[in-house]
Short mmCIF file of C-alpha atoms and ligand atoms in Angstrom, two decimals:
data_model
loop_
_atom_site.label_atom_id
_atom_site.label_comp_id
_atom_site.label_asym_id
_atom_site.label_seq_id
_atom_site.Cartn_x
_atom_site.Cartn_y
_atom_site.Cartn_z
CA MET I 1 -14.62 -62.46 -9.06
CA ARG I 2 -18.12 -60.63 -6.96
CA TYR I 3 -17.42 -60.72 -3.60
CA LEU I 4 -20.44 -61.37 -0.58
CA LYS I 5 -20.80 -61.00 2.68
CA PRO I 6 -23.07 -62.29 4.46
CA SER I 7 -24.38 -62.01 8.59
CA SER I 8 -26.40 -65.09 8.51
CA VAL I 9 -25.90 -68.63 7.64
CA SER I 10 -29.32 -69.08 6.44
CA GLU I 11 -27.85 -65.21 4.26
CA ALA I 12 -24.45 -67.73 3.08
CA ALA I 13 -26.42 -70.47 2.57
CA SER I 14 -28.67 -69.60 -0.55
CA LEU I 15 -26.63 -67.33 -1.68
CA LEU I 16 -24.09 -70.77 -1.44
CA GLU I 17 -27.03 -72.40 -2.94
CA SER I 18 -27.40 -69.56 -6.72
CA SER I 19 -24.27 -68.10 -6.82
CA GLN I 20 -22.62 -71.67 -6.93
CA GLY I 21 -20.01 -69.65 -5.53
CA MET I 22 -16.80 -70.54 -2.77
CA ILE I 23 -16.41 -69.52 0.91
CA LEU I 24 -14.18 -68.17 2.26
CA ALA I 25 -13.67 -68.00 6.03
CA GLY I 26 -10.03 -66.74 7.40
CA GLY I 27 -8.51 -66.97 3.63
CA THR I 28 -5.75 -68.46 5.04
CA ASP I 29 -5.40 -72.51 2.64
CA MET I 30 -7.68 -70.60 0.12
CA CYS I 31 -5.42 -66.81 -0.40
CA VAL I 32 -2.34 -69.32 -0.74
CA TYR I 33 -4.96 -71.39 -3.93
CA MET I 34 -5.90 -68.04 -5.59
CA ALA I 35 -2.59 -66.59 -5.94
CA GLU I 36 -1.18 -69.45 -7.30
CA GLY I 37 -3.45 -70.51 -10.07
CA PHE I 38 -4.93 -73.73 -8.23
CA CYS I 39 -8.69 -71.40 -7.87
CA SER I 40 -10.78 -68.59 -9.46
CA PRO I 41 -13.81 -68.56 -8.28
CA GLU I 42 -16.54 -66.44 -10.20
CA THR I 43 -18.50 -65.39 -6.34
CA LEU I 44 -16.58 -65.43 -2.55
CA ILE I 45 -18.89 -65.46 -0.20
CA ASP I 46 -16.87 -64.31 3.13
CA LEU I 47 -18.41 -66.36 5.48
CA THR I 48 -16.49 -63.86 8.93
CA GLY I 49 -19.51 -61.20 9.66
CA ILE I 50 -21.68 -64.27 10.34
CA ASP I 51 -21.46 -64.13 14.38
CA ALA I 52 -23.29 -66.55 14.69
CA LEU I 53 -20.51 -68.92 13.24
CA ARG I 54 -18.09 -68.57 15.82
CA GLY I 55 -17.39 -68.93 19.70
CA ILE I 56 -17.75 -72.10 22.20
CA GLN I 57 -21.64 -72.75 24.15
CA ILE I 58 -21.90 -75.98 26.58
CA ASN I 59 -24.77 -77.52 26.34
CA ARG I 60 -25.78 -79.17 28.83
CA ASP I 61 -28.31 -81.86 29.25
CA ASP I 62 -30.79 -83.71 32.20
CA HIS I 63 -27.86 -86.60 33.26
CA GLU I 64 -24.71 -83.19 32.66
CA ALA I 65 -23.26 -84.30 29.96
CA GLY I 66 -25.01 -82.69 26.54
CA THR I 67 -22.26 -81.16 24.01
CA MET I 68 -19.59 -78.48 23.20
CA ILE I 69 -20.93 -76.92 20.42
CA ILE I 70 -17.51 -74.96 17.97
CA GLY I 71 -19.05 -72.42 15.78
CA ALA I 72 -17.27 -72.88 11.85
CA CYS I 73 -15.34 -69.90 12.39
CA THR I 74 -13.45 -69.65 15.27
CA THR I 75 -9.97 -69.20 15.36
CA ILE I 76 -7.46 -71.30 15.89
CA ALA I 77 -5.83 -68.95 18.32
CA GLU I 78 -9.18 -69.41 20.19
CA ILE I 79 -9.29 -72.44 20.31
CA ALA I 80 -5.68 -72.76 21.12
CA ALA I 81 -6.36 -70.03 23.65
CA SER I 82 -9.47 -71.89 26.00
CA GLU I 83 -9.59 -73.58 28.64
CA GLU I 84 -12.74 -75.24 28.36
CA LEU I 85 -11.20 -77.53 25.19
CA PRO I 86 -10.00 -80.64 26.03
CA THR I 87 -6.07 -80.56 25.88
CA CYS I 88 -5.46 -82.70 23.30
CA LEU I 89 -7.77 -80.02 20.80
CA ARG I 90 -5.88 -76.79 21.77
CA GLN I 91 -2.31 -79.01 21.64
CA GLY I 92 -3.84 -79.20 17.87
CA ALA I 93 -4.40 -75.79 17.62
CA GLN I 94 -1.17 -74.78 19.30
CA ALA I 95 0.60 -76.55 16.81
CA VAL I 96 -0.88 -74.72 13.46
CA GLY I 97 1.47 -71.52 11.73
CA SER I 98 2.37 -69.24 12.92
CA PRO I 99 -0.17 -66.91 15.24
CA GLN I 100 -1.10 -64.79 12.33
CA ILE I 101 -2.01 -67.17 10.83
CA ARG I 102 -3.94 -68.54 14.42
CA ASN I 103 -5.87 -65.38 13.92
CA LEU I 104 -6.97 -65.28 10.77
CA GLY I 105 -7.35 -69.19 10.16
CA THR I 106 -10.41 -71.35 10.87
CA ILE I 107 -10.74 -74.26 12.90
CA GLY I 108 -14.08 -74.55 9.92
CA GLY I 109 -11.16 -73.90 7.29
CA ASN I 110 -9.30 -76.35 9.41
CA VAL I 111 -11.08 -78.72 8.75
CA CYS I 112 -12.73 -78.96 5.73
CA ASN I 113 -9.45 -77.63 3.52
CA ALA I 114 -9.09 -81.01 4.69
CA SER I 115 -5.46 -82.03 4.31
CA PRO I 116 -4.25 -85.17 5.83
CA CYS I 117 -2.03 -83.15 7.90
CA GLY I 118 -4.30 -80.74 9.20
CA ASP I 119 -3.87 -80.13 13.09
CA THR I 120 -6.90 -80.02 14.12
CA LEU I 121 -7.67 -83.76 12.78
CA ALA I 122 -7.16 -85.99 14.71
CA PRO I 123 -7.08 -84.48 17.80
CA LEU I 124 -11.08 -84.21 16.25
CA LEU I 125 -10.98 -87.90 15.10
CA THR I 126 -10.50 -89.17 18.75
CA LEU I 127 -13.39 -86.63 19.98
CA ASP I 128 -15.94 -88.22 18.22
CA ALA I 129 -16.39 -84.84 16.58
CA GLN I 130 -19.54 -84.14 14.52
CA PHE I 131 -19.80 -81.92 11.69
CA VAL I 132 -23.15 -80.43 11.13
CA LEU I 133 -22.81 -78.66 7.30
CA ARG I 134 -25.81 -76.32 7.04
CA SER I 135 -27.49 -76.20 3.23
CA ALA I 136 -30.51 -74.69 1.52
CA GLY I 137 -32.78 -77.44 2.27
CA GLY I 138 -31.81 -77.61 6.22
CA THR I 139 -28.93 -79.28 8.16
CA ARG I 140 -27.40 -82.57 8.26
CA THR I 141 -24.99 -83.97 10.75
CA ILE I 142 -21.59 -86.74 10.13
CA ALA I 143 -19.43 -87.93 12.39
CA SER I 144 -15.84 -87.04 11.77
CA GLU I 145 -14.50 -90.36 11.36
CA ASN I 146 -17.18 -90.18 8.10
CA PHE I 147 -16.12 -87.37 6.94
CA PHE I 148 -12.60 -86.77 5.01
CA THR I 149 -12.25 -89.50 2.00
CA GLY I 150 -9.43 -88.19 0.42
CA PRO I 151 -6.94 -85.98 0.65
CA LYS I 152 -8.83 -82.30 0.45
CA LYS I 153 -11.87 -84.35 0.45
CA THR I 154 -14.72 -84.56 1.87
CA VAL I 155 -18.36 -85.95 1.83
CA ARG I 156 -19.42 -82.20 2.21
CA LYS I 157 -21.34 -80.73 -0.98
CA PRO I 158 -20.69 -77.85 -3.05
CA ASN I 159 -23.65 -75.84 -1.93
CA GLU I 160 -22.60 -77.00 2.54
CA ILE I 161 -21.52 -74.59 5.08
CA LEU I 162 -19.90 -76.70 7.93
CA GLU I 163 -22.22 -74.20 10.73
CA SER I 164 -20.88 -76.10 13.57
CA ILE I 165 -18.32 -78.82 15.29
CA GLU I 166 -20.06 -80.73 17.95
CA LEU I 167 -17.90 -82.33 21.51
CA PRO I 168 -19.35 -85.05 22.95
CA ILE I 169 -19.06 -83.72 26.26
CA ALA I 170 -18.45 -87.23 27.76
CA SER I 171 -15.12 -87.38 25.52
CA CYS I 172 -13.95 -84.04 26.56
CA GLY I 173 -13.91 -85.36 30.05
CA LYS I 174 -10.91 -87.32 29.86
CA VAL I 175 -7.06 -87.33 28.98
CA SER I 176 -6.00 -86.86 26.65
CA ALA I 177 -2.33 -84.90 24.52
CA PHE I 178 -1.97 -83.99 21.01
CA ARG I 179 1.51 -84.25 19.84
CA MET I 180 3.16 -83.34 16.49
CA ILE I 181 6.80 -83.48 15.37
CA GLY I 182 7.38 -80.70 12.00
CA ASN I 183 10.82 -79.27 9.94
CA ARG I 184 11.35 -76.79 11.98
CA ASN I 185 9.55 -74.77 15.25
CA GLY I 186 7.44 -72.24 13.49
CA GLN I 187 5.48 -71.81 10.59
CA ALA I 188 6.01 -75.53 10.12
CA ILE I 189 3.41 -77.47 8.81
CA SER I 190 2.89 -81.30 10.29
CA GLN I 191 4.93 -84.53 8.74
CA VAL I 192 3.12 -86.54 11.55
CA ASN I 193 0.56 -85.67 14.25
CA ALA I 194 -0.75 -87.97 16.44
CA SER I 195 -3.81 -87.92 19.32
CA VAL I 196 -4.68 -89.76 22.35
CA CYS I 197 -7.86 -89.72 24.37
CA LEU I 198 -9.02 -91.90 26.90
CA ALA I 199 -10.75 -93.07 30.14
CA ILE I 200 -8.10 -94.20 33.59
CA ALA I 201 -9.60 -96.09 36.30
CA ASP I 202 -6.86 -97.97 38.84
CA GLY I 203 -4.68 -96.79 36.49
CA ARG I 204 -5.60 -99.25 33.55
CA MET I 205 -7.28 -97.23 29.63
CA SER I 206 -10.95 -97.30 28.74
CA ASP I 207 -12.74 -95.63 26.04
CA VAL I 208 -9.68 -94.91 24.26
CA ARG I 209 -8.95 -93.21 21.05
CA VAL I 210 -5.95 -93.26 19.31
CA ALA I 211 -5.48 -90.92 15.89
CA VAL I 212 -2.49 -89.80 13.57
CA GLY I 213 -2.64 -87.71 10.94
CA SER I 214 -0.17 -87.18 7.88
CA VAL I 215 0.38 -90.80 7.46
CA ALA I 216 -2.53 -91.88 5.48
CA PRO I 217 -4.62 -90.68 2.62
CA ILE I 218 -6.89 -89.09 5.43
CA PRO I 219 -6.39 -88.51 9.18
CA LEU I 220 -6.53 -92.42 10.71
CA ARG I 221 -8.51 -93.57 13.47
CA LEU I 222 -6.10 -96.41 14.85
CA VAL I 223 -8.73 -98.86 15.50
CA GLU I 224 -6.61 -102.20 16.38
CA LEU I 225 -3.57 -99.85 18.33
CA GLU I 226 -7.39 -98.80 20.85
CA ARG I 227 -8.49 -102.85 21.12
CA PHE I 228 -4.75 -103.31 22.01
CA LEU I 229 -4.84 -100.79 24.77
CA THR I 230 -7.75 -101.83 26.56
CA GLY I 231 -7.55 -102.54 30.11
CA LYS I 232 -3.77 -102.09 29.76
CA ASP I 233 -2.34 -100.94 32.94
CA ILE I 234 -1.33 -97.20 30.45
CA GLN I 235 1.71 -96.63 33.11
CA GLY I 236 3.67 -99.52 32.07
CA MET I 237 3.73 -99.02 28.44
CA SER I 238 6.70 -98.98 26.47
CA LEU I 239 7.42 -97.92 22.80
CA THR I 240 8.55 -101.47 21.82
CA GLU I 241 4.81 -103.07 22.68
CA LEU I 242 3.32 -99.70 20.04
CA ARG I 243 5.25 -100.84 16.99
CA GLU I 244 3.12 -103.21 15.56
CA PRO I 245 -0.24 -102.16 16.52
CA VAL I 246 0.56 -98.83 14.84
CA LEU I 247 3.03 -99.94 12.11
CA GLU I 248 -0.37 -102.28 10.43
CA ALA I 249 -2.46 -99.03 10.98
CA ILE I 250 -0.61 -96.55 9.22
CA ARG I 251 0.92 -96.44 4.68
CA PRO I 252 2.62 -93.09 4.94
CA ILE I 253 4.43 -92.23 1.23
CA ASN I 254 7.61 -89.92 0.22
CA ASP I 255 7.51 -86.53 0.02
CA VAL I 256 8.82 -82.94 0.30
CA ARG I 257 8.78 -82.87 3.82
CA SER I 258 9.62 -87.37 5.00
CA SER I 259 10.79 -90.03 4.35
CA ALA I 260 7.69 -92.81 4.48
CA LYS I 261 10.25 -95.24 6.40
CA TYR I 262 10.69 -91.93 8.85
CA ARG I 263 7.52 -90.92 8.93
CA GLN I 264 6.57 -94.87 10.55
CA GLU I 265 9.36 -95.05 13.15
CA VAL I 266 8.14 -90.91 14.36
CA THR I 267 4.18 -91.79 14.63
CA VAL I 268 5.00 -94.95 16.68
CA ALA I 269 6.84 -92.16 19.05
CA LEU I 270 4.52 -90.06 19.19
CA VAL I 271 1.75 -92.04 20.24
CA PHE I 272 4.03 -92.99 22.79
CA ASP I 273 4.89 -89.86 23.97
CA ALA I 274 1.07 -88.56 23.84
CA LEU I 275 0.25 -91.26 26.18
CA ALA I 276 2.90 -90.32 28.24
CA ASP I 277 1.99 -87.56 28.79
CA CYS I 278 -1.88 -88.92 29.37
CA ALA I 279 -0.25 -91.09 32.12
CA GLY I 280 1.27 -87.11 33.59
CA GLN I 281 -2.17 -86.00 33.22
CA TYR I 282 -3.09 -88.83 35.31
CA SER I 283 -0.48 -88.78 37.98
CA ARG I 284 -0.63 -85.04 38.55
CA VAL I 285 -3.92 -85.30 39.24
CA GLY I 286 -4.75 -89.10 40.02
CA GLU I 287 -8.67 -90.46 39.80
CA GLY I 288 -11.32 -88.46 38.48
CA ALA I 289 -8.59 -87.02 35.65
CA SER I 290 -9.69 -84.63 32.88
CA THR I 291 -8.54 -82.48 29.93
CA CYS I 292 -11.71 -79.41 30.86
C1 LIG V 1 2.74 -70.60 6.48
C2 LIG V 1 0.84 -71.43 7.06
C3 LIG V 1 1.18 -71.64 7.81
C4 LIG V 1 0.24 -73.22 8.02
N1 LIG V 1 0.24 -74.11 9.01
C5 LIG V 1 -0.63 -75.28 9.59
C6 LIG V 1 0.15 -75.73 10.00
O1 LIG V 1 0.93 -75.18 11.07
N2 LIG V 1 -0.82 -76.59 10.69
C7 LIG V 1 -2.42 -76.92 10.00
O2 LIG V 1 -3.09 -77.76 10.46
N3 LIG V 1 -2.13 -76.73 9.13
C8 LIG V 1 -1.73 -75.08 7.95
N4 LIG V 1 -1.84 -74.69 7.69
C9 LIG V 1 -2.94 -74.05 7.19
C10 LIG V 1 -4.54 -73.02 7.32
O3 LIG V 1 -3.42 -72.00 8.39
C11 LIG V 1 -5.53 -74.07 9.01
O4 LIG V 1 -5.97 -75.13 7.75
C12 LIG V 1 -7.11 -73.14 8.17
O5 LIG V 1 -7.36 -74.02 10.00
C13 LIG V 1 -7.81 -72.64 7.18
O6 LIG V 1 -8.45 -71.68 8.20
P1 LIG V 1 -8.90 -71.19 6.85
O7 LIG V 1 -9.99 -70.25 7.35
O8 LIG V 1 -7.88 -69.87 7.01
O9 LIG V 1 -9.72 -70.91 5.85
P2 LIG V 1 -10.13 -70.93 4.15
O10 LIG V 1 -8.44 -70.82 3.50
O11 LIG V 1 -10.90 -69.19 4.01
O12 LIG V 1 -11.02 -72.43 3.73
C14 LIG V 1 -10.23 -73.16 3.42
C15 LIG V 1 -11.16 -74.20 2.74
O13 LIG V 1 -12.83 -73.88 3.49
C16 LIG V 1 -13.13 -74.18 2.70
N5 LIG V 1 -14.22 -73.27 3.78
C17 LIG V 1 -13.80 -72.33 5.13
N6 LIG V 1 -14.37 -72.38 6.22
C18 LIG V 1 -15.35 -73.07 5.44
C19 LIG V 1 -17.42 -73.41 6.31
N7 LIG V 1 -17.46 -72.92 7.25
N8 LIG V 1 -17.84 -74.49 5.42
C20 LIG V 1 -17.65 -74.95 4.59
N9 LIG V 1 -16.20 -74.30 3.85
C21 LIG V 1 -15.65 -73.70 4.22
C22 LIG V 1 -13.62 -73.41 1.42
O14 LIG V 1 -14.04 -73.35 1.65
C23 LIG V 1 -11.95 -73.21 1.53
O15 LIG V 1 -11.78 -74.76 0.77
C24 LIG V 1 -1.03 -73.20 7.05
C25 LIG V 1 -1.19 -72.13 6.46
C26 LIG V 1 -0.65 -71.59 6.40
C27 LIG V 1 -0.67 -70.43 4.84
#
């Protein structure tokens, strides 16, 4: 196997094009796949020497809007610790694996691995994230909700590198929360996870985005539920009234981690709990509550 460690994104993109190799970031998924024989690339292109792929940057425009740009090789630990980022994304990152996994694993790896249970994916959907893909031929930007096509499948082409993740600052200024359930506290992969992001004015919800993971082949936005919640009083929500709009949207399966029935019940509870967290943030801070 050839191991290459480029020092710029353009070098990485041309190496990827010419070698048809595979990308290595933190290696927390890739090393498992190679050890278990799921893949044996002839060329591995390690992105961890590219400083431009790391860190969080804020680009404001003249109207104080703009974009928060997260380099694809920013580690999950850095995301978990960043006070600039919205609560749901930080909470999602905090839920990933163990300190060792969070120190090595990257947000770009979590996105490109495209596991339906990836803990940063539902938060990125609720924050309306855009993914910037770079190849030797240029860049293109894909909305997070159009990126995932199936378990471990995305629209990314083999010659493309995920360069950065862009969050509209407008979505970062809302209240948000993430919840997951696993079968133990440490190192547990999510059986179900849920993320909620919304604005609140006079106690009523608007701009609601809800996404869930591990209950469909891809991380899923619950658009009907978002419509149902819009205009409602966040303090007056009950778990029972969420049941129907949540259950109509999800298609969980039975697998080694849990049964479909269990996932259905837990999804409703996690969405409710995330909404309750948002209500708590609102009642502590009041109008203008914001998570970053
Ligand atoms: C013990 C253990 C526990 C875990 N627990 C969790 C958990 O709780 N929650 C969770 O969500 N995940 C978990 N994971 C999975 C893994 O840690 C995450 O998915 C992590 O974010 C992957 O990032 P990485 O940098 O290590 O990716 P890598 O392993 O380096 O790469 C993963 C995939 O993405 C591709 N890739 C990586 N970066 C890019 C890029 N910039 N552009 C294009 N393609 C790219 C690689 O080619 C590969 O196909 C766990 C893994 C282990 C081993």
